[in-house]
Coordinates of C-alpha atoms (C1' of nucleotides) in Angstrom, one line a residue:
Chain D
M12 CA -24.5 1.9 -13.4
T13 CA -22.4 3.0 -16.2
A14 CA -25.1 5.2 -17.5
A15 CA -25.2 6.9 -14.1
K16 CA -21.4 7.4 -14.1
T17 CA -21.4 8.9 -17.4
R18 CA -24.3 11.1 -16.6
A19 CA -22.7 12.3 -13.6
R20 CA -19.4 13.1 -15.3
S21 CA -20.6 15.0 -18.3
G22 CA -23.2 17.1 -16.4
G23 CA -25.2 18.6 -19.4
R24 CA -26.4 22.0 -18.5
G25 CA -26.0 22.8 -14.8
R26 CA -22.6 21.6 -13.6
P27 CA -21.8 21.5 -9.8
S28 CA -20.4 24.8 -8.4
K29 CA -20.0 24.3 -4.6
A30 CA -18.6 21.8 -2.3
T31 CA -20.6 19.0 -3.6
G32 CA -20.6 16.8 -6.7
L33 CA -17.1 16.1 -7.7
D34 CA -15.6 17.0 -4.1
L35 CA -17.9 14.4 -2.7
K36 CA -16.7 11.9 -5.3
E37 CA -13.1 12.5 -4.2
T38 CA -14.2 12.2 -0.6
I39 CA -15.6 8.9 -1.3
L40 CA -12.5 7.6 -3.1
D41 CA -10.3 8.9 -0.2
S42 CA -12.4 6.8 2.3
A43 CA -12.5 3.9 0.0
E44 CA -8.7 4.1 -0.4
G45 CA -7.8 4.1 3.2
L46 CA -10.3 1.2 4.1
F47 CA -9.3 -1.0 1.1
A48 CA -5.6 -0.4 2.0
R49 CA -6.0 -1.5 5.4
H50 CA -8.5 -4.4 5.0
G51 CA -8.4 -5.4 1.4
F52 CA -11.3 -5.5 -1.1
H53 CA -13.4 -8.2 0.6
G54 CA -12.7 -6.7 4.1
V55 CA -14.5 -3.7 3.3
T56 CA -18.4 -2.9 2.9
T57 CA -19.8 -0.2 0.9
R58 CA -21.6 0.8 4.0
Q59 CA -18.2 1.4 5.8
V60 CA -16.9 3.6 3.0
A61 CA -20.2 5.5 3.0
S62 CA -20.2 5.9 6.6
E63 CA -16.7 7.2 6.7
A64 CA -17.2 9.5 3.8
G65 CA -20.4 10.9 5.5
V66 CA -22.7 10.0 2.6
D67 CA -25.5 7.7 1.8
T68 CA -24.8 4.2 0.6
A69 CA -26.7 4.6 -2.5
L70 CA -24.6 7.6 -3.7
I71 CA -21.5 5.3 -4.0
H72 CA -23.5 3.3 -6.6
Y73 CA -24.7 6.3 -8.3
Y74 CA -21.2 7.6 -8.9
F75 CA -19.2 4.4 -9.3
G76 CA -21.6 1.6 -9.9
A77 CA -20.7 -1.7 -8.4
K78 CA -18.3 -2.1 -5.6
R79 CA -15.6 -3.6 -7.9
E80 CA -15.8 -0.5 -10.0
L81 CA -15.3 1.7 -7.0
F82 CA -12.2 -0.3 -6.2
D83 CA -10.8 0.1 -9.8
A84 CA -11.5 3.8 -9.6
V85 CA -9.5 4.0 -6.5
F86 CA -6.7 2.1 -8.1
L87 CA -6.7 4.1 -11.3
R88 CA -6.9 7.6 -9.7
R89 CA -3.3 7.6 -8.8
A90 CA -1.9 5.1 -11.1
D91 CA -1.4 7.7 -14.0
I92 CA 0.3 10.1 -11.8
L93 CA 2.6 7.5 -10.7
N94 CA 3.5 6.2 -14.1
Q95 CA 4.0 9.7 -15.4
A96 CA 6.4 10.6 -12.5
R97 CA 8.5 7.5 -13.1
S98 CA 8.5 7.8 -16.8
V99 CA 9.7 11.4 -16.5
S100 CA 12.2 10.5 -14.0
M101 CA 13.7 7.8 -16.2
D102 CA 13.8 9.9 -19.3
A103 CA 15.4 12.7 -17.5
Y104 CA 18.0 10.4 -16.2
V105 CA 18.7 8.9 -19.6
K106 CA 18.9 12.4 -21.2
T107 CA 21.2 13.8 -18.4
F108 CA 23.7 11.0 -18.3
G109 CA 23.4 9.3 -21.7
G110 CA 26.5 7.1 -22.1
R111 CA 27.5 7.6 -18.5
M112 CA 24.4 5.8 -17.1
T113 CA 24.8 3.3 -14.3
V114 CA 22.6 0.5 -13.1
E115 CA 22.1 2.1 -9.7
G116 CA 21.4 5.4 -11.5
V117 CA 18.7 3.8 -13.5
I118 CA 17.2 1.9 -10.5
T119 CA 17.1 5.1 -8.5
A120 CA 15.4 6.9 -11.3
F121 CA 12.8 4.1 -11.2
I122 CA 12.2 4.0 -7.5
D123 CA 12.9 7.4 -6.1
P124 CA 9.9 9.2 -7.5
L125 CA 7.6 6.7 -5.5
L126 CA 9.6 7.4 -2.2
R127 CA 9.4 11.1 -2.7
I128 CA 5.8 11.0 -3.5
S129 CA 5.1 8.9 -0.5
Q130 CA 7.1 11.4 1.7
E131 CA 5.5 14.5 0.2
G132 CA 2.4 13.7 -1.4
G133 CA 0.2 13.6 1.7
G134 CA -1.4 10.7 3.7
G135 CA -3.5 9.4 0.9
W136 CA -0.4 8.0 -1.0
K137 CA 0.7 6.0 1.7
S138 CA -2.7 4.1 1.8
Y139 CA -2.4 3.8 -2.0
F140 CA 1.0 2.2 -1.8
A141 CA -0.2 -0.3 0.8
L142 CA -3.1 -1.0 -1.5
V143 CA -0.9 -1.7 -4.4
A144 CA 1.4 -4.0 -2.4
Q145 CA -1.5 -5.9 -1.4
V146 CA -2.9 -6.3 -5.0
N147 CA 0.7 -7.2 -6.0
N148 CA 0.7 -10.2 -3.8
T149 CA -2.9 -11.3 -4.7
P150 CA -2.7 -14.6 -6.7
A151 CA -6.3 -14.5 -7.9
W152 CA -6.5 -11.2 -9.8
G153 CA -3.4 -9.3 -8.6
G154 CA -1.1 -10.1 -11.5
E155 CA -3.4 -9.0 -14.3
T156 CA -4.4 -6.0 -12.3
M157 CA -0.8 -4.9 -11.9
A158 CA 0.0 -5.5 -15.6
R159 CA -3.0 -3.5 -16.7
F160 CA -1.8 -0.4 -14.9
F161 CA 2.0 -0.7 -14.5
D162 CA 3.5 -2.8 -17.4
P163 CA 4.6 0.1 -19.6
V164 CA 6.7 1.8 -17.2
V165 CA 8.4 -1.5 -16.1
H166 CA 9.1 -2.3 -19.6
Q167 CA 10.8 1.0 -19.9
L168 CA 13.0 0.2 -16.9
V169 CA 14.0 -3.2 -18.4
D170 CA 14.8 -1.6 -21.7
T171 CA 16.9 1.0 -20.2
L172 CA 18.8 -1.5 -18.0
K173 CA 19.4 -3.4 -21.3
I174 CA 21.1 -0.3 -22.8
V175 CA 23.3 0.0 -19.7
R176 CA 24.2 -3.7 -19.7
P177 CA 23.9 -4.8 -23.3
D178 CA 25.1 -8.4 -22.6
A179 CA 22.5 -9.1 -20.0
E180 CA 19.8 -11.5 -20.9
Y181 CA 16.2 -10.3 -20.7
R182 CA 15.4 -13.4 -18.5
D183 CA 17.7 -12.1 -15.9
L184 CA 16.4 -8.6 -16.0
Y185 CA 12.7 -9.6 -15.6
W186 CA 13.7 -11.9 -12.5
C187 CA 15.7 -9.1 -11.1
Y188 CA 12.8 -6.7 -11.6
Q189 CA 10.5 -9.0 -9.6
F190 CA 12.9 -9.3 -6.7
L191 CA 13.1 -5.4 -6.8
T192 CA 9.4 -4.9 -6.9
G193 CA 8.9 -7.3 -4.0
S194 CA 11.5 -5.4 -1.9
M195 CA 10.1 -2.0 -3.1
M196 CA 6.5 -2.8 -2.5
L197 CA 6.9 -4.1 1.1
A198 CA 9.1 -1.1 1.9
L199 CA 6.4 1.3 0.5
S200 CA 3.6 -0.4 2.3
E201 CA 5.1 0.3 5.8
T202 CA 3.5 -2.7 7.5
G203 CA 5.4 -1.9 10.7
R204 CA 6.9 -5.5 10.9
I205 CA 10.4 -4.2 10.9
D206 CA 9.7 -2.0 13.9
S207 CA 9.0 -4.9 16.1
L208 CA 11.4 -7.2 14.5
S209 CA 14.4 -4.9 15.0
E210 CA 12.9 -3.9 18.5
G211 CA 12.8 -0.4 17.7
L212 CA 16.0 0.0 15.9
C213 CA 14.2 0.5 12.5
H214 CA 11.0 2.2 11.6
S215 CA 9.0 1.3 8.5
S216 CA 8.0 5.0 8.2
D217 CA 11.6 5.9 7.9
L218 CA 11.6 6.1 4.1
E219 CA 15.1 7.9 4.4
A220 CA 16.6 4.7 5.6
V221 CA 15.1 3.0 2.7
R222 CA 16.4 5.4 0.2
A223 CA 19.9 5.1 1.8
R224 CA 19.9 1.3 1.3
L225 CA 17.4 0.1 -1.3
F226 CA 19.0 1.5 -4.5
A227 CA 22.4 0.2 -3.7
Y228 CA 21.0 -3.1 -2.7
C229 CA 19.1 -3.7 -5.9
A230 CA 21.8 -2.4 -8.1
A231 CA 24.2 -4.7 -6.5
G232 CA 21.8 -7.5 -6.9
F233 CA 21.2 -6.8 -10.4
E234 CA 25.1 -6.8 -11.2
A235 CA 25.7 -10.0 -9.5
V236 CA 23.0 -11.9 -11.3
V237 CA 23.9 -10.4 -14.8
A238 CA 27.7 -11.2 -14.1
R239 CA 26.9 -14.9 -12.9
S240 CA 24.8 -15.5 -16.0
G241 CA 27.6 -14.2 -18.1
K242 CA 30.0 -16.6 -16.6
A243 CA 27.8 -19.6 -16.9
Chain U
M93 CA -16.2 -23.2 20.4
T94 CA -13.1 -23.6 22.5
A95 CA -14.8 -26.3 24.4
A96 CA -15.8 -28.2 21.3
K97 CA -12.1 -27.9 20.0
T98 CA -10.7 -29.2 23.3
R99 CA -13.4 -31.9 23.4
A100 CA -12.6 -33.1 19.8
R101 CA -8.9 -33.1 20.3
S102 CA -8.7 -35.1 23.6
G103 CA -11.3 -37.7 22.9
G104 CA -12.0 -39.3 26.2
R105 CA -12.7 -42.9 25.8
G106 CA -13.3 -43.8 22.2
R107 CA -10.9 -42.1 19.7
P108 CA -11.4 -42.0 16.1
S109 CA -9.9 -44.8 14.1
K110 CA -11.0 -44.8 10.5
A111 CA -11.2 -42.2 7.7
T112 CA -13.1 -39.8 9.8
G113 CA -12.4 -37.4 12.6
L114 CA -8.9 -36.0 12.3
D115 CA -8.6 -37.0 8.7
L116 CA -11.7 -34.8 8.1
K117 CA -10.1 -32.0 9.9
E118 CA -7.2 -32.0 7.7
T119 CA -9.6 -31.9 4.7
I120 CA -11.0 -29.0 5.9
L121 CA -7.7 -27.2 6.7
D122 CA -6.7 -28.1 3.1
S123 CA -9.8 -26.4 1.6
A124 CA -9.4 -23.5 3.7
E125 CA -5.9 -23.0 2.9
G126 CA -6.4 -23.1 -0.9
L127 CA -9.2 -20.7 -0.5
F128 CA -7.6 -18.3 1.9
A129 CA -4.5 -18.2 -0.4
R130 CA -6.4 -17.3 -3.3
H131 CA -9.1 -14.8 -1.9
G132 CA -7.6 -13.7 1.4
F133 CA -9.4 -14.1 4.8
H134 CA -12.4 -11.8 4.0
G135 CA -12.8 -13.2 0.6
V136 CA -13.8 -16.7 1.8
T137 CA -17.0 -17.7 3.5
T138 CA -17.2 -20.7 5.8
R139 CA -19.8 -22.2 3.5
Q140 CA -17.3 -22.2 0.5
V141 CA -14.7 -24.0 2.8
A142 CA -17.3 -26.6 3.9
S143 CA -18.6 -26.9 0.2
E144 CA -15.1 -27.7 -1.0
A145 CA -14.3 -30.0 1.7
G146 CA -17.6 -31.7 1.4
V147 CA -18.7 -31.3 4.8
D148 CA -21.4 -29.4 6.6
T149 CA -20.8 -25.7 7.7
A150 CA -21.4 -26.6 11.3
L151 CA -18.7 -29.2 11.4
I152 CA -16.1 -26.3 10.8
H153 CA -17.3 -24.7 13.8
Y154 CA -17.4 -27.9 15.6
Y155 CA -13.7 -28.5 15.1
F156 CA -12.3 -24.9 14.9
G157 CA -14.7 -22.5 16.4
A158 CA -14.9 -19.1 14.7
K159 CA -13.7 -18.5 11.2
R160 CA -10.7 -16.6 12.5
E161 CA -9.7 -19.5 14.6
L162 CA -9.9 -21.6 11.5
F163 CA -7.5 -19.1 9.8
D164 CA -5.1 -19.3 12.7
A165 CA -5.1 -23.1 12.5
V166 CA -4.3 -23.0 8.8
F167 CA -1.6 -20.6 9.4
L168 CA -0.1 -22.5 12.5
R169 CA -0.1 -26.0 10.8
R170 CA 2.8 -25.5 8.5
A171 CA 4.5 -22.7 10.2
D172 CA 6.3 -25.1 12.7
I173 CA 7.6 -27.3 9.9
L174 CA 8.8 -24.3 8.0
N175 CA 10.6 -22.9 11.1
Q176 CA 12.4 -26.2 12.0
A177 CA 13.5 -26.8 8.4
R178 CA 15.1 -23.3 8.3
S179 CA 16.5 -23.6 11.6
V180 CA 18.1 -26.9 11.0
S181 CA 19.5 -25.9 7.6
M182 CA 21.2 -22.8 9.1
D183 CA 22.6 -24.8 12.1
A184 CA 24.0 -27.3 9.6
Y185 CA 25.5 -24.7 7.7
V186 CA 27.1 -22.9 10.6
K187 CA 28.5 -26.3 11.7
T188 CA 29.8 -27.3 8.4
F189 CA 31.6 -24.2 7.3
G190 CA 32.3 -22.6 10.6
G191 CA 34.9 -19.8 9.9
R192 CA 34.5 -20.1 6.2
M193 CA 30.9 -18.9 6.0
T194 CA 29.8 -16.4 3.4
V195 CA 26.9 -14.3 3.2
E196 CA 25.6 -15.9 0.2
G197 CA 26.0 -19.3 2.0
V198 CA 23.8 -18.0 5.0
I199 CA 21.3 -16.6 2.9
T200 CA 21.1 -19.8 0.9
A201 CA 20.8 -21.8 4.0
F202 CA 17.9 -19.4 5.0
I203 CA 15.9 -19.4 1.8
D204 CA 16.5 -22.8 0.1
P205 CA 14.6 -24.9 2.4
L206 CA 11.5 -22.9 1.4
L207 CA 12.2 -23.5 -2.3
R208 CA 12.6 -27.1 -1.8
I209 CA 9.6 -27.6 0.2
S210 CA 7.6 -25.7 -2.3
Q211 CA 9.0 -27.9 -5.1
E212 CA 8.9 -31.2 -3.4
G213 CA 6.2 -30.7 -0.6
G214 CA 3.0 -31.1 -2.6
G215 CA 0.4 -28.6 -3.8
G216 CA -0.6 -27.4 -0.4
W217 CA 2.6 -25.7 0.2
K218 CA 2.2 -23.4 -2.8
S219 CA -1.0 -22.2 -1.3
Y220 CA 0.5 -21.8 2.0
F221 CA 3.3 -19.6 0.7
A222 CA 0.8 -17.5 -1.2
L223 CA -1.0 -17.0 2.0
V224 CA 2.1 -16.0 4.1
A225 CA 2.9 -13.5 1.3
Q226 CA -0.5 -12.0 1.6
V227 CA -0.3 -11.7 5.3
N228 CA 3.1 -10.3 5.1
N229 CA 1.7 -7.4 3.1
T230 CA -1.3 -6.8 5.1
P231 CA -1.0 -3.5 7.1
A232 CA -3.7 -4.1 9.6
W233 CA -2.6 -7.2 11.4
G234 CA -0.1 -8.9 9.1
G235 CA 3.0 -7.5 10.9
E236 CA 2.0 -8.9 14.3
T237 CA 0.9 -12.3 12.7
M238 CA 4.3 -12.6 11.1
A239 CA 6.1 -11.7 14.2
R240 CA 4.2 -14.2 16.2
F241 CA 5.1 -17.1 13.9
F242 CA 8.4 -16.2 12.3
D243 CA 10.6 -13.9 14.4
P244 CA 12.8 -16.4 16.0
V245 CA 14.2 -17.8 12.8
V246 CA 14.8 -14.4 11.4
H247 CA 16.7 -13.3 14.4
Q248 CA 18.8 -16.5 13.9
L249 CA 19.5 -15.3 10.4
V250 CA 20.5 -11.9 11.4
D251 CA 22.7 -13.0 14.3
T252 CA 24.6 -15.4 11.9
L253 CA 25.0 -12.7 9.4
K254 CA 26.4 -10.6 12.1
I255 CA 29.0 -13.3 12.8
V256 CA 30.1 -13.5 9.1
R257 CA 30.2 -9.5 8.9
P258 CA 31.1 -8.4 12.5
D259 CA 31.4 -4.8 11.4
A260 CA 27.9 -4.7 9.8
E261 CA 25.4 -2.6 11.8
Y262 CA 22.1 -4.2 13.0
R263 CA 20.1 -1.5 11.4
D264 CA 21.5 -2.5 8.0
L265 CA 20.9 -6.0 8.5
Y266 CA 17.4 -5.7 9.4
W267 CA 16.7 -3.5 6.5
C268 CA 18.4 -6.0 4.2
Y269 CA 16.2 -8.7 5.6
Q270 CA 13.2 -6.8 4.8
F271 CA 14.3 -6.3 1.2
L272 CA 15.1 -10.1 1.0
T273 CA 11.7 -11.2 2.5
G274 CA 10.0 -9.0 0.0
S275 CA 11.6 -10.7 -2.9
M276 CA 11.5 -14.0 -1.4
M277 CA 7.7 -14.0 -0.6
L278 CA 6.8 -12.6 -3.9
A279 CA 8.7 -15.3 -5.7
L280 CA 7.3 -18.0 -3.5
S281 CA 3.7 -16.9 -4.1
E282 CA 3.9 -17.4 -7.7
T283 CA 1.5 -14.8 -8.7
G284 CA 2.0 -15.3 -12.4
R285 CA 2.8 -11.6 -13.1
I286 CA 6.3 -12.2 -14.4
D287 CA 4.8 -14.6 -16.9
S288 CA 2.8 -12.0 -18.7
L289 CA 5.3 -9.1 -18.0
S290 CA 8.0 -11.0 -19.6
E291 CA 5.8 -12.2 -22.5
G292 CA 6.4 -15.9 -21.6
L293 CA 10.1 -15.5 -21.2
C294 CA 9.9 -16.3 -17.6
H295 CA 7.5 -18.4 -15.5
S296 CA 6.7 -17.7 -11.9
S297 CA 6.3 -21.6 -11.3
D298 CA 10.0 -21.8 -12.3
L299 CA 11.6 -22.0 -8.8
E300 CA 14.7 -23.4 -10.3
A301 CA 15.2 -20.0 -12.0
V302 CA 14.6 -18.3 -8.7
R303 CA 17.2 -20.5 -7.0
A304 CA 19.7 -19.6 -9.8
R305 CA 19.2 -15.9 -9.2
L306 CA 17.7 -15.0 -5.8
F307 CA 20.7 -16.0 -3.5
A308 CA 23.3 -14.2 -5.4
Y309 CA 21.0 -11.2 -5.7
C310 CA 20.3 -10.9 -1.9
A311 CA 23.9 -11.7 -1.1
A312 CA 25.2 -9.0 -3.4
G313 CA 22.6 -6.6 -2.0
F314 CA 23.7 -7.3 1.5
E315 CA 27.3 -6.8 0.9
A316 CA 26.7 -3.5 -0.9
V317 CA 24.7 -2.0 1.8
V318 CA 27.2 -3.2 4.6
A319 CA 30.1 -1.8 2.6
R320 CA 28.4 1.6 2.0
S321 CA 27.5 2.0 5.5
G322 CA 31.2 1.1 6.5
K323 CA 32.3 3.9 4.2
A324 CA 29.9 6.7 5.4
Chain W
dG103 C1' -27.9 -56.3 23.5
dC104 C1' -26.6 -51.9 26.3
dA105 C1' -24.8 -47.2 28.0
dC106 C1' -21.9 -43.6 26.6
dT107 C1' -19.1 -40.5 23.8
dT108 C1' -17.9 -38.5 19.6
dT109 C1' -19.0 -37.1 15.1
dT110 C1' -22.2 -35.4 11.7
dT111 C1' -26.5 -33.4 10.0
dC112 C1' -30.5 -30.5 10.1
dA113 C1' -33.1 -26.5 10.7
dC114 C1' -32.8 -22.1 11.9
dC115 C1' -31.5 -17.2 13.4
dA116 C1' -30.3 -12.4 13.8
dG117 C1' -28.0 -9.3 11.4
dG118 C1' -25.5 -7.7 7.5
dT119 C1' -24.5 -7.7 2.3
dG120 C1' -24.6 -5.4 -2.5
dG121 C1' -27.7 -3.1 -5.0
dT122 C1' -32.2 -0.6 -6.6
dG123 C1' -36.3 2.6 -7.8
dA124 C1' -38.5 6.4 -6.8
dA125 C1' -39.1 10.4 -4.5
dA126 C1' -37.0 14.6 -2.7
dA127 C1' -33.7 18.3 -2.8
dG128 C1' -30.7 21.3 -4.9
dT129 C1' -29.1 24.2 -9.1
dG130 C1' -28.9 27.2 -13.2
dT131 C1' -31.7 29.3 -17.0
dA132 C1' -35.3 31.8 -18.9
Chain Q
dT206 C1' -42.5 31.8 -11.6
dA207 C1' -41.7 27.2 -14.2
dC208 C1' -38.4 24.3 -16.4
dA209 C1' -34.9 20.6 -17.1
dC210 C1' -31.3 18.7 -15.0
dT211 C1' -28.1 16.7 -11.4
dT212 C1' -27.5 15.3 -6.8
dT213 C1' -28.9 13.2 -2.5
dT214 C1' -31.8 10.7 0.5
dC215 C1' -35.1 7.1 1.8
dA216 C1' -37.2 2.8 2.1
dC217 C1' -36.6 -1.6 0.6
dC218 C1' -35.3 -6.4 -1.4
dA219 C1' -33.5 -10.8 -1.9
dC220 C1' -29.8 -13.2 -0.6
dC221 C1' -26.0 -14.4 2.2
dT222 C1' -23.1 -14.1 6.6
dG223 C1' -21.1 -16.3 10.8
dG224 C1' -22.9 -18.9 14.1
dT225 C1' -26.0 -22.1 17.2
dG226 C1' -28.8 -25.9 19.6
dA227 C1' -30.8 -30.0 19.2
dA228 C1' -31.2 -34.1 17.2
dA229 C1' -29.5 -37.9 14.6
dA230 C1' -25.9 -41.1 13.4
dA231 C1' -21.7 -43.5 14.0
dG232 C1' -18.4 -45.5 16.8
dT233 C1' -16.6 -47.8 21.4
dG234 C1' -16.2 -50.8 25.4
dC235 C1' -18.8 -54.1 28.2

DNA sequence: GCACTTTTTCACCAGGTGGTGAAAAGTGTA
DNA sequence: TACACTTTTCACCACCTGGTGAAAAAGTGC
């Protein structure tokens, strides 16, 4: 299991050179990602993953160990990229605007990297976001999984917002973040519900429409909550 | 299957009278609801449901047919109550306030029934909301399922908002609704994520805290989006 | 008591599940 | 060539899956 994983990764003397080995590993991750995103962890069998990747079932266990470890590998693969993109985006915003920062600006710096990646990063990212959205709404183990991978950058967001609105209470900021993440994840997962609900007026794949509204929506929400709390 | 269902429901001559039959049916639904909410459709086996309900596996098939039909029965059981509560709440708001309606008022009339039911309706409702939240974020079949059960009352919300803000475009209203439902569902599903994220400052079970913030948050978001669209 | 229906249990099946161990095939070095 | 090592395949297992059919039990009206 873990031994196999380590062994495969290190590759003592002869390391893979052609379209095998690590390439195949990525292929397996791609297939698993798409299937997990569509049907959830329990809705996918290792055989389905193997079949779609065009490999033997045993190869999955050889590379990743148990099914759950495969899932974690899928989740982990893009999490770092995501966190770094967001962190860089927020740092840049703070550096550029300094004392002239706005709530909407901070929120844009936090969300926009995800929209851009989803638009430009290739099909795998859309599956990944759908996957994260599903995990985010999973009571059994979703909370801890999200925390494990995404807590730091969220704290960066909250702390930056606290700089912009020093009088805001942390309680309000955390609640507002939860509202924000609910909206954001649902938008990113592109479930197609808004398409039928609006009878073709809106399309969940239209992330440009999301961009044109979500930042302003969340920012106004933040301001309203902070203002109301300050009053009471 | 369907035959068994119909047979069980009609009950030609002698219909059940004591703590059997229909009571047992509800027990099965309760167990299934809790398990489906925690682990999703594919994460639960009919044997787990039967075991927790204290009945034989075959009895589930006798009452509900296939596993998917059991799931639909769970989903349907509370959907009607929910829709009616929201519809009544919004009707009452329109009648009471008429020309003096506000966006926040309409949104409150739309969301508050769910919060109240979750707080006062007993433990089953919390599981149910977690279940709906999960379905809402399921790409494969979540969109159509949500549409099937909840579209009418959503259209009622959108139409009422259109009365309050006649200049608003439907496109904006639908998008804002999606943002709203993402926040609302995540709050209602009480995943516990905000507890660890805020290091104990907030608790996802604290629906009073949600009530104190979510309405204002969403209303301000709506106003901002509508205003921005009017400008452009 | 009886006939009749509904509810519940029991034994069982065909197929699928995650996972394993050992053999086979491939690869680079000498 | 032989070798050391990694990667891939094959056959297989113990267990669990959703689901069924028939029998037993329990309820009901006469």
